[in-house]
Short mmCIF file of C-alpha atoms and ligand atoms in Angstrom, two decimals:
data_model
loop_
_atom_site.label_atom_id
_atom_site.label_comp_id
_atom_site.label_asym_id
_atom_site.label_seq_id
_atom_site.Cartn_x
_atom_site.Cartn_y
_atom_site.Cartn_z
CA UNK E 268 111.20 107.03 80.63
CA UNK E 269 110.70 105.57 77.24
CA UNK E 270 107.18 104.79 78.39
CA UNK E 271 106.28 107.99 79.55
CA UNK E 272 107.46 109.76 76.24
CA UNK E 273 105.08 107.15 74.12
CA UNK E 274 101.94 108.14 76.46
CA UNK E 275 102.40 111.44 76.31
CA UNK E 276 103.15 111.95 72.69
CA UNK E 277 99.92 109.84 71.59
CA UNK E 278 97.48 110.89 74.56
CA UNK E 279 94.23 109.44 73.68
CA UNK E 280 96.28 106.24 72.43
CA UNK E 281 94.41 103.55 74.87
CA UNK E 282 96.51 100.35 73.01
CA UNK E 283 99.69 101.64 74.14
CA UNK E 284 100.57 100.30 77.76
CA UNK E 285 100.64 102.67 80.71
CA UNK E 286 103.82 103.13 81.91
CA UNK E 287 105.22 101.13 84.82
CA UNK E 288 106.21 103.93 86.90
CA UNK E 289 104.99 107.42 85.51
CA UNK E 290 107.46 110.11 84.46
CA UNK E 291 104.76 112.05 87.09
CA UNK E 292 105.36 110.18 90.19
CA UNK E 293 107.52 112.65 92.29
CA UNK E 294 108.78 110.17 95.80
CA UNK E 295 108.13 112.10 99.09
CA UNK E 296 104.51 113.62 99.12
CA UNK E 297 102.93 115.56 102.07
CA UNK E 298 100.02 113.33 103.52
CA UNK E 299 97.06 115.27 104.88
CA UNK E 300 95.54 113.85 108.53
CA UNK E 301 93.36 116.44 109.27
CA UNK E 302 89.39 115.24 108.92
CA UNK E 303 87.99 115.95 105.66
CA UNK E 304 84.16 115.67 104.55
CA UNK E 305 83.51 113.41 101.95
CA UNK E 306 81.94 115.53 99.75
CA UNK E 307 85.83 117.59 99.29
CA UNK E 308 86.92 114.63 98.80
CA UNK E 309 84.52 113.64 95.73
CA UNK E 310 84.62 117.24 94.22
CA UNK E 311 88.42 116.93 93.60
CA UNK E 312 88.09 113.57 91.96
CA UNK E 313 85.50 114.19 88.89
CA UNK E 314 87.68 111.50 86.83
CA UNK E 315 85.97 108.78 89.20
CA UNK E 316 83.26 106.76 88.00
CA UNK E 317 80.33 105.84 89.95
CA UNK E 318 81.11 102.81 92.49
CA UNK E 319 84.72 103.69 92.57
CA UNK E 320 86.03 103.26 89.72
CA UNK E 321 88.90 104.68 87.36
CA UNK E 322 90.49 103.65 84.37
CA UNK E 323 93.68 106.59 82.87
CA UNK E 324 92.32 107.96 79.59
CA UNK E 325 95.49 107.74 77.69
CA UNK E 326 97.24 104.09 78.25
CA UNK E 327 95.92 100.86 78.63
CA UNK E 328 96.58 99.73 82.79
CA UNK E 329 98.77 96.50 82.72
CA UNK E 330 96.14 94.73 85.49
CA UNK E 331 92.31 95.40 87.34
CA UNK E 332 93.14 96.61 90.95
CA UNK E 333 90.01 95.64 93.48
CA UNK E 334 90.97 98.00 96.52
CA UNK E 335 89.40 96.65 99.63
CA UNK E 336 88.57 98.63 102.79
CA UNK E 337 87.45 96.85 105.81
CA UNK E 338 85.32 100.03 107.24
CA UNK E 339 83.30 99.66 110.56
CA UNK E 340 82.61 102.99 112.12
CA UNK E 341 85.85 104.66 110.86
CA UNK E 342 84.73 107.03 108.13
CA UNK E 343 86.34 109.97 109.53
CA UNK E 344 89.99 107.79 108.50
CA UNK E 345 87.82 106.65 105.74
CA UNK E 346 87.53 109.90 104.05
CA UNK E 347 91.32 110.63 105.35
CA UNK E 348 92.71 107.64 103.42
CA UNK E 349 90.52 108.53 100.23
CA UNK E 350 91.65 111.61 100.21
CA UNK E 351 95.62 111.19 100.10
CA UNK E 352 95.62 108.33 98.56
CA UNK E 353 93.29 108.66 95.41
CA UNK E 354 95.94 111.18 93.66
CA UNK E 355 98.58 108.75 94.13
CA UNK E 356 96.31 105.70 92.66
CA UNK E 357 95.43 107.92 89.47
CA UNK E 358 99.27 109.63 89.20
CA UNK E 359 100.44 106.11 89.23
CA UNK E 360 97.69 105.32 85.92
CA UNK E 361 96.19 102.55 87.21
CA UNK E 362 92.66 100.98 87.00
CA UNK E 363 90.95 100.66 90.33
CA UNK E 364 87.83 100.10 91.73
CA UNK E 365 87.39 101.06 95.45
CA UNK E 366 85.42 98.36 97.88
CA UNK E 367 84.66 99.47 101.48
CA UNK E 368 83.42 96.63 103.49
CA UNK E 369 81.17 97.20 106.35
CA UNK E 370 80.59 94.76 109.21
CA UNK E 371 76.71 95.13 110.68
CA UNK E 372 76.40 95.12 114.57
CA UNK E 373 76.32 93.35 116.85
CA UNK E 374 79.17 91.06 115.73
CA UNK E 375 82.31 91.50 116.79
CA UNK E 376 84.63 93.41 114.39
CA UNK E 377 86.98 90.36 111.61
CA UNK E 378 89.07 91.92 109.43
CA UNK E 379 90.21 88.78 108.18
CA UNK E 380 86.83 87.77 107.16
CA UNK E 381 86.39 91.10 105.55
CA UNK E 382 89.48 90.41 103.28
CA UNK E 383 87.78 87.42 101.88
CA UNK E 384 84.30 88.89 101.27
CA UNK E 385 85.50 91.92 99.90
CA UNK E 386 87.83 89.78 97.24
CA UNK E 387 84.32 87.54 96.57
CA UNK E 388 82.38 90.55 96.11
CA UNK E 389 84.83 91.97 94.06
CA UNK E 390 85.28 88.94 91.66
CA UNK E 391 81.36 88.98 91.30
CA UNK E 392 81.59 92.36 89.71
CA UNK E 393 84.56 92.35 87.09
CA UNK E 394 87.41 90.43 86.70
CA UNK E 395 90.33 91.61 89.41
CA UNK E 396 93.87 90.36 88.58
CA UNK E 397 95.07 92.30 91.78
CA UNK E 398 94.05 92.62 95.48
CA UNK E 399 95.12 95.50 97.51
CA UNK E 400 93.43 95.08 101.24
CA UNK E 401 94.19 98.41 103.05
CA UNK E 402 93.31 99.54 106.91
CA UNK E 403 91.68 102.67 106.61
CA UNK E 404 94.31 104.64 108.75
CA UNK E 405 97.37 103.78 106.77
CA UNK E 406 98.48 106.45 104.42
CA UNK E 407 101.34 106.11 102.05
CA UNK E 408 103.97 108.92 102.32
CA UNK E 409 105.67 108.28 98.72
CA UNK E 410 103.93 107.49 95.14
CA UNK E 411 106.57 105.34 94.21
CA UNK E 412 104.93 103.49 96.43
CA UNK E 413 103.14 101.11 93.26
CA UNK E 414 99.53 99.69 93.93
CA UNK E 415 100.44 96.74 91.95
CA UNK E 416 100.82 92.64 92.38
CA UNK E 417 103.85 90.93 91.75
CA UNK E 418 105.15 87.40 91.69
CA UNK E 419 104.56 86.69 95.65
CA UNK E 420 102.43 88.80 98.32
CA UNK E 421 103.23 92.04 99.13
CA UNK E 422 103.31 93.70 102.49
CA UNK E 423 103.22 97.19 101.62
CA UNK E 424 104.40 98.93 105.39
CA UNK E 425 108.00 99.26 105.67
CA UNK E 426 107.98 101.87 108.05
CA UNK E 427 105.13 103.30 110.19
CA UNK E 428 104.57 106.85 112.08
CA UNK E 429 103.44 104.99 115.36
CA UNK E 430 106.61 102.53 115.38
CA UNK E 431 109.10 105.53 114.78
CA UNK E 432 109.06 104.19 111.19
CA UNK E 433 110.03 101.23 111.70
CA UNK E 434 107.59 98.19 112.28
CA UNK E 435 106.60 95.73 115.49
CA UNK E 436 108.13 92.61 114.17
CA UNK E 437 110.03 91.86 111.00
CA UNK E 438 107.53 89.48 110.03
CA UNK E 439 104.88 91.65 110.75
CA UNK E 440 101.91 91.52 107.75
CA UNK E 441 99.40 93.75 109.05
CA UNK E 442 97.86 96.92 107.31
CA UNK E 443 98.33 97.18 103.97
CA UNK E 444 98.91 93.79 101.80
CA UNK E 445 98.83 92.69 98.22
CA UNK E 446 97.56 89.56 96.67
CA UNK E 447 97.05 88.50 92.73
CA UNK E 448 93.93 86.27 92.42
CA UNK E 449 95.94 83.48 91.75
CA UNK E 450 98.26 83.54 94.83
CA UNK E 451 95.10 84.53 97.21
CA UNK E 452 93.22 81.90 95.67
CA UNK E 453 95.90 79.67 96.57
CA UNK E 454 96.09 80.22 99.88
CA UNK E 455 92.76 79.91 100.76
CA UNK E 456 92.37 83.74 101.71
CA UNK E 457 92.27 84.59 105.12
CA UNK E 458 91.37 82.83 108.10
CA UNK E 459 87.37 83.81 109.23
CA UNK E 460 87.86 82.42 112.61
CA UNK E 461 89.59 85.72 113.90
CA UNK E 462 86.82 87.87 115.77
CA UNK E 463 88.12 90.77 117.33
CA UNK E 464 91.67 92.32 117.60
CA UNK E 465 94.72 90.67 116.88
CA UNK E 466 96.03 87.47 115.15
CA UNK E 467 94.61 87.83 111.89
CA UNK E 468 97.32 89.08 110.01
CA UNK E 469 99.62 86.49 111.73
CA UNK E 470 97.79 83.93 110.32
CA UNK E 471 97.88 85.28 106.82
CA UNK E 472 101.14 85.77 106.76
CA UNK E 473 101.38 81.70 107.69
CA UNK E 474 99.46 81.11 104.39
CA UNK E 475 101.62 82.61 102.39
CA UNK E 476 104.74 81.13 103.99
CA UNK E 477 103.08 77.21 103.88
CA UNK E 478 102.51 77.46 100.39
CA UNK E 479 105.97 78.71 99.36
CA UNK E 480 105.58 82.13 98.77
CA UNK E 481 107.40 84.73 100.55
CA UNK E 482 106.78 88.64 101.66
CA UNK E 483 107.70 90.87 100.12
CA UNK E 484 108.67 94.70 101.06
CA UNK E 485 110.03 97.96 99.24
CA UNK E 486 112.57 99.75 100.55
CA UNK E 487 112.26 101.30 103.84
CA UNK E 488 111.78 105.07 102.45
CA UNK E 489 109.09 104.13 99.66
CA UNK E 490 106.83 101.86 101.92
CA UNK E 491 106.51 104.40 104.27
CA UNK E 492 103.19 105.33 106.08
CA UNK E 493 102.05 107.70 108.15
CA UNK E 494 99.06 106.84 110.61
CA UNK E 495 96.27 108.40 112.75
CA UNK E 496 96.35 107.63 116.70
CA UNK E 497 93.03 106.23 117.63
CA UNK E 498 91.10 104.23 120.83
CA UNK E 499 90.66 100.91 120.57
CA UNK E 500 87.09 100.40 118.84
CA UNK E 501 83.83 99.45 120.18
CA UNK E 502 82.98 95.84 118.91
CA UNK E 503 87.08 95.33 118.70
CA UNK E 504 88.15 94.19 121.83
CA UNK E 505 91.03 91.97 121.63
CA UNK E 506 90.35 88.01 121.22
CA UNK E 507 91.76 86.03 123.86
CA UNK E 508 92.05 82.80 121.15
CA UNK E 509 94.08 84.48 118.60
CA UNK E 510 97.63 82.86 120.26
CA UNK E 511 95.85 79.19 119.68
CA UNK E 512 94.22 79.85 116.49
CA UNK E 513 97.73 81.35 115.00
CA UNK E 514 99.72 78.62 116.57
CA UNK E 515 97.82 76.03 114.26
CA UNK E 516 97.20 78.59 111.28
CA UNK E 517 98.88 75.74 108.39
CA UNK E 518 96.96 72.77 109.55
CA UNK E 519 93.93 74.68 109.35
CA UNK E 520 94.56 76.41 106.18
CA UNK E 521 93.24 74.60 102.82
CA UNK E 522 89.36 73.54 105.41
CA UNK E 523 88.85 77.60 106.81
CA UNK E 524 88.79 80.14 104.39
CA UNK E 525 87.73 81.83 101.67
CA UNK E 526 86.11 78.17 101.03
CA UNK E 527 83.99 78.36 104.03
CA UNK E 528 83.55 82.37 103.73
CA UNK E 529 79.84 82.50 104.78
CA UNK E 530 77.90 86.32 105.03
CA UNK E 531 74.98 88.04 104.13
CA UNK E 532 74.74 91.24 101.92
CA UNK E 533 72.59 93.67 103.94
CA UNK E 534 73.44 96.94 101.70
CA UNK E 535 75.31 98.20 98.56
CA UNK E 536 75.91 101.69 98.41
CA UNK E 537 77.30 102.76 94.94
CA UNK E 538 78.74 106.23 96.19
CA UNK E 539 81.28 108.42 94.00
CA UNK E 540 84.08 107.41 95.39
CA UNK E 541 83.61 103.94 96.44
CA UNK E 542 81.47 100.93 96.17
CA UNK E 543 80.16 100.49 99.76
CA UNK E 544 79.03 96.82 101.00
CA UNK E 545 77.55 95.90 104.35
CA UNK E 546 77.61 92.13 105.66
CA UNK E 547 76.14 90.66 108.34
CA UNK E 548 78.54 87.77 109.85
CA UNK E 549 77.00 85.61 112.25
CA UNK E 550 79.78 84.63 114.63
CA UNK E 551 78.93 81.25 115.44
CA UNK E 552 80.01 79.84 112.26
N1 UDH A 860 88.52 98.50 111.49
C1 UDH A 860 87.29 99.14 111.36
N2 UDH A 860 86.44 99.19 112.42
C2 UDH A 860 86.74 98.66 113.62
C3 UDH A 860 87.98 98.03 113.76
C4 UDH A 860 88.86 97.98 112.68
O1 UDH A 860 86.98 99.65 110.31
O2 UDH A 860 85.91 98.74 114.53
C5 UDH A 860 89.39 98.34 110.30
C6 UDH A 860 90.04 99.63 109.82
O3 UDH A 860 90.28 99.56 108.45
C7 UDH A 860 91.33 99.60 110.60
C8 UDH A 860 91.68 98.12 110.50
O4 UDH A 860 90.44 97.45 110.58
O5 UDH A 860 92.30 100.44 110.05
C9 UDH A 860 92.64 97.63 111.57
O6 UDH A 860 92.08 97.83 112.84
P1 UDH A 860 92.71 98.76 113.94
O7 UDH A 860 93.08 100.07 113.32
O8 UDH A 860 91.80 98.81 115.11
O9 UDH A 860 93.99 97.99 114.35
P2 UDH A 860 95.18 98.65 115.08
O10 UDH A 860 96.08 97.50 115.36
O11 UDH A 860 94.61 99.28 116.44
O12 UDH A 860 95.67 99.82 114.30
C10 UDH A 860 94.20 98.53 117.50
C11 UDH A 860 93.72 99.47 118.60
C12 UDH A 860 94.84 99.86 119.44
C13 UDH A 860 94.45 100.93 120.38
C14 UDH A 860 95.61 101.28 121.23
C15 UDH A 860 95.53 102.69 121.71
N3 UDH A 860 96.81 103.32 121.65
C1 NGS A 861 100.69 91.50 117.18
C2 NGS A 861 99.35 90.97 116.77
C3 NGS A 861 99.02 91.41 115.36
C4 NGS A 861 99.09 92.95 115.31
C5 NGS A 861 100.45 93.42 115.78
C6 NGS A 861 100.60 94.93 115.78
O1 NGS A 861 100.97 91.12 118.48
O2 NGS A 861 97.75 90.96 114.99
O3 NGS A 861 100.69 92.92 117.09
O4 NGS A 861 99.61 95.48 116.59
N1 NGS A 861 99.36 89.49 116.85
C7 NGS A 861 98.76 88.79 117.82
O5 NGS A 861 98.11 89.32 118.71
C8 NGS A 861 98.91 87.29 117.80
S1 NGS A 861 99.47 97.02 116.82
O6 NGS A 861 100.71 97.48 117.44
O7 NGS A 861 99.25 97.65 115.51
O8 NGS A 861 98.31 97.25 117.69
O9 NGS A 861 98.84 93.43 114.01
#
């Protein structure tokens, strides 16, 4: 509260710290899932700086957020996602930048690998102190809901639409997790072994758990998402290794990762809303 009053009483005052949870954030919002083009999208969001990026005019952020999309053939969530959750990012005065990753064809889809190029990419471009990795069709339902790192990883899905809001598995880790540089860094990212559905986030969520960190959740009402039903994609299918490549997840961990992250940059699209860039993975690495 006393934060709040500071910002707004000196608004142009950049040396005075952003408040940790704005006097404007409200709980409960409405998410929107109907399709949306991505030109709506950018007209609401003038504030946004070429490539993404956003810094609140009248507080200093307390950390660099590098948001990072792992996007193959989903814009239609894509613009979805950008579209609920940009107002929440901004409300919540933070400085962002948004990545979307793209995968090229033919390669089967790898999320994982994603996480890890998107967080190199990132740290080639400014220096991140937070990573937010975020499926495309998860949208959060309350802005208290903080984009921010903490002292351990952060799964950010408490409750989900599709599961009733509740989740699969209490150690579930998929679809929305958080990471400081130090603490990804530490785990050696994510694994780049997992090509196509499934196992991925398993093996993350090992990481974090062999090198003495632990998960952590807000309450069930604030880390509540709401999600979009979809087929299972082309280029997805689900990868018959994924119970023997999570099964030895910690002896693999400090040899396969983001130290062995090898990709090609095909594209880089700096759009309005988003830094956009395309990889080529070659899948017998
Ligand atoms: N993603 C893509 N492109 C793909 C696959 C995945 O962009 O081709 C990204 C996207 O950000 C997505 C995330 O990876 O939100 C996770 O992938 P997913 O949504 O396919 O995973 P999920 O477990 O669905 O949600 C699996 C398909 C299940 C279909 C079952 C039909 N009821
Ligand atoms: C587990 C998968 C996870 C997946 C989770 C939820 O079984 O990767 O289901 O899937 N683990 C393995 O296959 C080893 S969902 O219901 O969203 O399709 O995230």
């Amino acid at each position: 509260q006393e934060d709040s009053k500071e910002t707004t009483e000196h608004p142009a005052n950049k040396t005075v710290l952003c408040p940790e949870k704005p006097a404007e954030l409200v709980g409960f919002v409405n998410t929107n899932l109907t399709d949306v083009s991505l030109s709506t999208v950018e007209a609401k969001y003038p504030a946004i700086q070429k490539g993404g990026n956003y810094q609140p005019n009248d507080c200093q952020a307390r950390e660099k957020l590098a948001l990072i999309l792992p996007c193959r053939n989903r814009t239609a969530h894509l613009n979805i996602l950008l579209n609920n959750l940009l107002k929440i990012l901004i409300k919540q005065k933070l400085d962002f930048t948004v990545f979307v990753i793209d995968q090229e064809f033919p390669t089967t889809f790898n999320r994982g690998m994603l996480f890890n190029v998107g967080y190199l990419e990132a740290l080639k471009r400014d220096d991140y102190d937070c990573f937010i990795f975020h499926d495309v069709d998860m949208i959060p339902t309350n802005d208290f809901c903080l984009y921010k790192c903490t002292h351990n990883p952060r799964h950010f899905l408490s409750g989900v639409s599709k599961w009733h809001y509740g989740l699969p598995y209490k150690g579930y880790f998929g679809g929305v997790v958080a990471f400081t540089r130090e603490q990804y860094q530490k785990i050696n990212g994510d694994s780049n072994l997992y090509f196509g559905w499934g196992g991925e986030d398993d093996d993350l969520r090992a990481r974090i758990l062999n090198k003495g960190y632990s998960m952590l959740r807000y309450p069930k009402f604030i880390g509540r998402y709401d999600t979009m039903s979809h087929k299972r994609d082309s280029g997805n299918q689900a990868n018959p290794a994924r119970f023997t490549l999570v099964s030895k997840a910690k002896e693999r961990q400090d040899e396969e990762g983001l130290n062995t992250t090898i990709y090609k940059v095909t594209e880089v699209v700096e759009a309005k809303l988003y830094t956009k860039i395309k990889v080529f993975i070659n899948m017998t690495q």
